Each structure stands twice: as structure tokens, then as C-alpha cells.
Short mmCIF file of C-alpha atoms in Angstrom, two decimals:
data_model
loop_
_atom_site.label_atom_id
_atom_site.label_comp_id
_atom_site.label_asym_id
_atom_site.label_seq_id
_atom_site.Cartn_x
_atom_site.Cartn_y
_atom_site.Cartn_z
CA UNK A 1 110.16 111.66 90.19
CA UNK A 2 106.91 111.21 92.09
CA UNK A 3 105.26 107.81 92.51
CA UNK A 4 101.56 108.09 91.72
CA UNK A 5 98.89 105.61 92.86
CA UNK A 6 95.09 105.54 93.07
CA UNK A 7 93.63 104.03 96.24
CA UNK A 8 90.04 103.35 97.34
CA UNK A 9 88.73 104.66 100.66
CA UNK A 10 85.45 104.09 102.49
CA UNK A 11 84.80 107.78 103.03
CA UNK A 12 86.58 111.12 102.90
CA UNK A 13 85.43 112.56 106.22
CA UNK A 14 87.60 111.95 109.28
CA UNK A 15 86.99 113.17 112.82
CA UNK A 16 89.43 115.97 113.49
CA UNK A 17 92.01 116.29 116.23
CA UNK A 18 92.44 119.96 115.36
CA UNK A 19 90.90 122.42 117.83
CA UNK A 20 89.30 124.58 115.12
CA UNK A 21 87.51 121.90 113.11
CA UNK A 22 85.17 118.97 113.69
CA UNK A 23 86.08 117.03 110.55
CA UNK A 24 88.98 116.97 108.12
CA UNK A 25 89.20 115.80 104.54
CA UNK A 26 92.54 114.76 103.09
CA UNK A 27 91.90 113.87 99.42
CA UNK A 28 95.49 112.71 98.97
CA UNK A 29 98.16 110.82 100.87
CA UNK A 30 101.49 112.57 100.56
CA UNK A 31 102.22 115.97 99.06
CA UNK A 32 104.45 116.88 96.11
CA UNK A 33 105.19 120.29 97.62
CA UNK A 34 107.85 118.47 99.63
CA UNK A 35 108.17 121.19 102.28
CA UNK A 36 111.38 120.57 104.18
CA UNK A 37 109.72 121.51 107.48
CA UNK A 38 106.52 119.51 106.97
CA UNK A 39 105.27 117.83 110.15
CA UNK A 40 102.96 115.62 108.04
CA UNK A 41 105.87 113.41 107.01
CA UNK A 42 104.88 111.25 110.01
CA UNK A 43 102.07 109.94 107.78
CA UNK A 44 104.57 107.65 106.07
CA UNK A 45 104.53 105.19 108.93
CA UNK A 46 100.74 104.83 108.73
CA UNK A 47 100.57 104.29 104.97
CA UNK A 48 103.36 101.84 104.26
CA UNK A 49 105.42 104.34 102.28
CA UNK A 50 109.19 104.16 102.60
CA UNK A 51 109.97 106.79 99.96
CA UNK A 52 111.13 110.25 101.02
CA UNK A 53 108.31 112.66 101.85
CA UNK A 54 107.34 114.63 98.76
CA UNK A 55 108.16 111.83 96.30
CA UNK A 56 104.85 109.92 96.42
CA UNK A 57 101.17 110.71 96.09
CA UNK A 58 98.16 108.45 96.67
CA UNK A 59 94.95 109.70 95.08
CA UNK A 60 91.94 108.77 97.20
CA UNK A 61 88.81 107.67 95.40
CA UNK A 62 85.48 107.03 97.11
CA UNK A 63 82.14 106.10 95.55
CA UNK A 64 80.14 107.14 98.61
CA UNK A 65 78.97 110.77 98.74
CA UNK A 66 79.65 112.95 101.76
CA UNK A 67 77.00 112.57 104.44
CA UNK A 68 75.82 116.19 104.58
CA UNK A 69 73.59 115.52 107.61
CA UNK A 70 76.65 114.34 109.53
CA UNK A 71 78.38 117.70 109.12
CA UNK A 72 75.33 119.93 109.59
CA UNK A 73 76.32 122.77 111.91
CA UNK A 74 79.88 121.45 112.06
CA UNK A 75 83.22 122.64 110.65
CA UNK A 76 85.16 120.86 107.91
CA UNK A 77 88.81 121.49 107.07
CA UNK A 78 90.70 120.70 103.85
CA UNK A 79 93.37 119.56 104.55
CA UNK A 80 95.52 118.67 107.56
CA UNK A 81 98.23 116.36 106.14
CA UNK A 82 98.29 117.22 102.44
CA UNK A 83 97.61 120.18 100.18
CA UNK A 84 94.21 119.60 98.60
CA UNK A 85 95.31 121.78 95.66
CA UNK A 86 98.63 120.08 94.95
CA UNK A 87 99.50 119.72 91.26
CA UNK A 88 97.76 116.32 90.95
CA UNK A 89 94.45 117.97 91.77
CA UNK A 90 94.58 119.58 88.32
CA UNK A 91 94.45 116.08 86.82
CA UNK A 92 92.13 114.23 89.21
CA UNK A 93 89.82 117.03 90.47
CA UNK A 94 89.13 115.21 93.76
CA UNK A 95 88.91 118.45 95.73
CA UNK A 96 86.66 120.03 93.13
CA UNK A 97 84.26 117.07 93.32
CA UNK A 98 84.21 117.38 97.10
CA UNK A 99 83.46 121.10 96.95
CA UNK A 100 80.60 120.42 94.56
CA UNK A 101 79.05 118.44 97.42
CA UNK A 102 80.04 120.79 100.23
CA UNK A 103 78.54 123.80 98.48
CA UNK A 104 75.14 122.40 99.49
CA UNK A 105 76.15 121.67 103.08
CA UNK A 106 75.06 123.63 106.13
CA UNK A 107 78.54 123.75 107.65
CA UNK A 108 81.59 125.98 107.82
CA UNK A 109 84.48 125.09 105.53
CA UNK A 110 88.16 125.95 105.83
CA UNK A 111 90.64 125.40 103.01
CA UNK A 112 94.40 125.68 103.45
CA UNK A 113 96.76 125.64 100.49
CA UNK A 114 99.96 126.99 98.98
CA UNK A 115 98.70 126.70 95.43
CA UNK A 116 97.24 129.17 92.94
CA UNK A 117 95.25 126.22 91.52
CA UNK A 118 92.49 127.08 93.99
CA UNK A 119 91.45 129.89 91.62
CA UNK A 120 90.22 127.23 89.19
CA UNK A 121 87.30 126.65 91.57
CA UNK A 122 86.55 130.28 92.39
CA UNK A 123 82.97 130.04 91.08
CA UNK A 124 82.32 127.18 93.51
CA UNK A 125 84.01 128.99 96.37
CA UNK A 126 81.87 132.09 95.82
CA UNK A 127 78.74 129.97 96.37
CA UNK A 128 79.86 128.75 99.79
CA UNK A 129 78.18 130.63 102.62
CA UNK A 130 80.67 130.06 105.43
CA UNK A 131 84.16 129.70 103.97
CA UNK A 132 87.68 130.72 104.94
CA UNK A 133 90.64 130.21 102.63
CA UNK A 134 94.12 130.33 104.15
CA UNK A 135 97.34 130.45 102.18
CA UNK A 136 100.71 129.90 103.85
CA UNK A 137 103.41 132.52 103.36
CA UNK A 138 106.45 132.84 105.60
CA UNK A 139 108.82 134.87 103.41
CA UNK A 140 108.95 137.35 100.55
CA UNK A 141 112.24 135.85 99.37
CA UNK A 142 111.56 133.54 96.42
CA UNK A 143 114.99 131.91 96.73
CA UNK A 144 114.31 130.90 100.32
CA UNK A 145 110.84 129.69 99.30
CA UNK A 146 112.37 127.57 96.54
CA UNK A 147 114.80 126.05 99.03
CA UNK A 148 111.91 125.08 101.28
CA UNK A 149 109.09 123.89 98.98
CA UNK A 150 107.92 123.15 95.43
CA UNK A 151 104.61 125.01 95.75
CA UNK A 152 103.45 128.18 93.99
CA UNK A 153 105.69 131.23 94.11
CA UNK A 154 105.18 133.84 96.81
CA UNK A 155 104.09 136.30 94.12
CA UNK A 156 101.40 133.87 92.93
CA UNK A 157 100.22 133.17 96.47
CA UNK A 158 99.78 136.89 97.15
CA UNK A 159 97.97 137.38 93.85
CA UNK A 160 95.73 134.42 94.67
CA UNK A 161 94.79 135.90 98.04
CA UNK A 162 94.11 139.26 96.42
CA UNK A 163 91.89 137.65 93.75
CA UNK A 164 89.95 135.66 96.34
CA UNK A 165 89.42 138.79 98.42
CA UNK A 166 88.18 140.78 95.42
CA UNK A 167 85.63 138.02 94.82
CA UNK A 168 84.21 138.31 98.31
CA UNK A 169 85.95 135.27 99.80
CA UNK A 170 87.26 135.52 103.38
CA UNK A 171 91.05 135.41 103.21
CA UNK A 172 93.56 134.27 105.80
CA UNK A 173 97.31 134.67 105.45
CA UNK A 174 98.83 131.87 107.49
CA UNK A 175 102.34 132.95 108.42
CA UNK A 176 103.73 129.48 108.91
CA UNK A 177 106.20 128.43 109.91
CA UNK A 178 107.92 131.54 111.22
CA UNK A 179 111.66 131.03 110.81
CA UNK A 180 113.60 132.89 113.53
CA UNK A 181 115.70 135.67 112.03
CA UNK A 182 114.37 134.98 108.52
CA UNK A 183 110.61 135.55 108.47
CA UNK A 184 109.89 139.29 108.36
CA UNK A 185 106.29 139.27 109.56
CA UNK A 186 105.97 143.06 109.44
CA UNK A 187 106.97 143.19 105.76
CA UNK A 188 104.53 140.39 104.90
CA UNK A 189 101.68 142.16 106.69
CA UNK A 190 102.55 145.48 105.05
CA UNK A 191 102.45 144.06 101.52
CA UNK A 192 99.21 142.11 102.06
CA UNK A 193 97.09 144.09 104.53
CA UNK A 194 94.73 145.51 101.89
CA UNK A 195 93.38 142.08 100.91
CA UNK A 196 93.69 139.95 104.04
CA UNK A 197 90.81 139.51 106.48
CA UNK A 198 92.76 137.63 109.14
CA UNK A 199 96.33 136.62 109.97
CA UNK A 200 97.35 133.39 111.63
CA UNK A 201 100.83 132.77 113.03
CA UNK A 202 102.71 129.56 113.78
CA UNK A 203 106.25 129.20 115.07
CA UNK A 204 108.72 126.86 113.41
CA UNK A 205 108.60 123.60 115.36
CA UNK A 206 111.42 121.18 114.76
CA UNK A 207 110.97 117.54 115.61
CA UNK A 208 111.51 114.14 114.09
CA UNK A 209 113.44 113.55 110.90
CA UNK A 210 113.29 117.09 109.56
CA UNK A 211 114.87 118.76 112.61
CA UNK A 212 118.42 118.01 111.51
CA UNK A 213 117.55 118.88 107.91
CA UNK A 214 116.53 122.41 108.87
CA UNK A 215 119.38 122.95 111.33
CA UNK A 216 121.91 121.84 108.70
CA UNK A 217 120.30 124.18 106.18
CA UNK A 218 120.71 127.09 108.59
CA UNK A 219 124.39 126.25 109.13
CA UNK A 220 124.94 126.18 105.36
CA UNK A 221 122.90 129.21 104.28
CA UNK A 222 122.47 131.38 107.38
CA UNK A 223 125.57 130.71 109.51
CA UNK A 224 125.01 133.98 111.38
CA UNK A 225 121.80 132.46 112.78
CA UNK A 226 123.33 129.17 113.95
CA UNK A 227 123.71 130.36 117.54
CA UNK A 228 120.09 131.53 117.65
CA UNK A 229 118.77 128.22 116.30
CA UNK A 230 120.89 126.26 118.76
CA UNK A 231 119.51 128.43 121.55
CA UNK A 232 115.91 127.74 120.52
CA UNK A 233 116.01 124.17 119.23
CA UNK A 234 118.87 122.58 121.17
CA UNK A 235 118.91 124.51 124.45
CA UNK A 236 115.10 124.99 124.40
CA UNK A 237 115.36 128.70 125.26
CA UNK A 238 112.00 130.25 124.28
CA UNK A 239 112.90 133.90 124.97
CA UNK A 240 113.05 134.67 121.22
CA UNK A 241 109.41 133.66 120.78
CA UNK A 242 108.37 135.56 123.89
CA UNK A 243 109.99 138.73 122.57
CA UNK A 244 108.45 138.21 119.12
CA UNK A 245 104.99 137.81 120.63
CA UNK A 246 105.34 141.20 122.32
CA UNK A 247 105.95 142.84 118.94
#
């Protein structure tokens, strides 16, 4: 069960710490996708939540419109610590309302999601002059996906990217996180190359509370990879990533 709460905020725009964007918008606090490897679980300590990550959602409401002059010539990213198209977006339409403002902005917009719900807003997206949409895929194995998150199926994510591409929207397949010995990046590229404009890659980083969760999962489900994961995440041997980068 997910705890749902509406909160008021002064504005949606936040200065970004990400290298590729000037501002970020996180329309929600928390994320029902509940990805087991999610680095954003650190947000709990800033929001007063004690529940497990993935079991709460705060819906941000703000009466003040986005200051379009503030973001003129800048880049805006949705979202860095939530999925702006999580299942509660279907009910509250916060992201849609934001896009209705951003469509008139002279800025570049990046949207990252794991949800097919983004297709609901395809008519808005087609009007945006400088837009990139990235969807995260790190496996073609639906069982592994289901073990890791509650987001849209891999099949639906691929179909979503294909639909966006056919409608003239710049598509990015974000291969993240790459699980050593599990993520087959060549197979993912092969199945998607006809409708992807750009690929991004991110290694699996294990830190904080979810490090032991992932390592225990590997022991249980991929015991043959235990030695490799110990080498990378306990002994800090990065030779696997160096070899992968050469490929």
C-alpha cells in the first residue's frame, strides 16, 4: 500500500546539480516504481518520511506559474528524484500542467521516465521545439525487470520509444543501471536501434541502504555472479567496467 499526500510548494523549479541541466522539476516526492537500486531513496531524510522507499508519494501543488523568463535559454529536466510519469500522474496531471506551460518556453527540456503514460501527452510533446525523452531500460528479461521495479514492462517501454520516434520526438534509451553480467547492452541496442536517436549508459553504483539489498539479490538469484560483484563492489576492482567500456 502506498501512502498518498498532497503538499503545497512555493515553486516547482529548482536549481540543478546535474551537469546537463540548469533546472530540475520534481512534481512528486517519492516514487511508486520502488526500484531496488534507486539512489533517490536518500530523499527520505529531507522529507520526514520513515516509510520504505516506494511506499509513499507526495503530490506537489503550486499556485504560482513557472517563470518562463527565468528559464529562457536554459535547460530544464523532469525529473531527478522521482518519475514524473509515475502512476499517480494519471490522476493528478501535475506533469501535464507543467508541460502546458513549458511548451511556450524558450528552453530545452529533458524528460526521463520508465512509464508508457508519457504517450498520453504526445500532442504536447510534439509542440516542444527542443525536447529529448529518455526511457530507462537495462534488460530484456521481464522477470528481472519485475524483480527490480514496478514500472512499465520492457515491451511497453520499447513500444513507447518507438511511438515517440515515429512522431518526430528525439528519443534516448538510457541503459541504466548496467548490471554486471546481467545487462546485455548489445542485445538492447540491436532490438532498438531503428528508433533510438541517442544512447546513454550508466554503471550500477551501489551505496547506502540498497547496496546490501542488491548484493543479497545477486547471491540468491545469480550465485554464479557473486564473485564478480564482490570484486567490483567490495574489493573496488574496476577492471570489469574498463573492459566493458572498450567494447
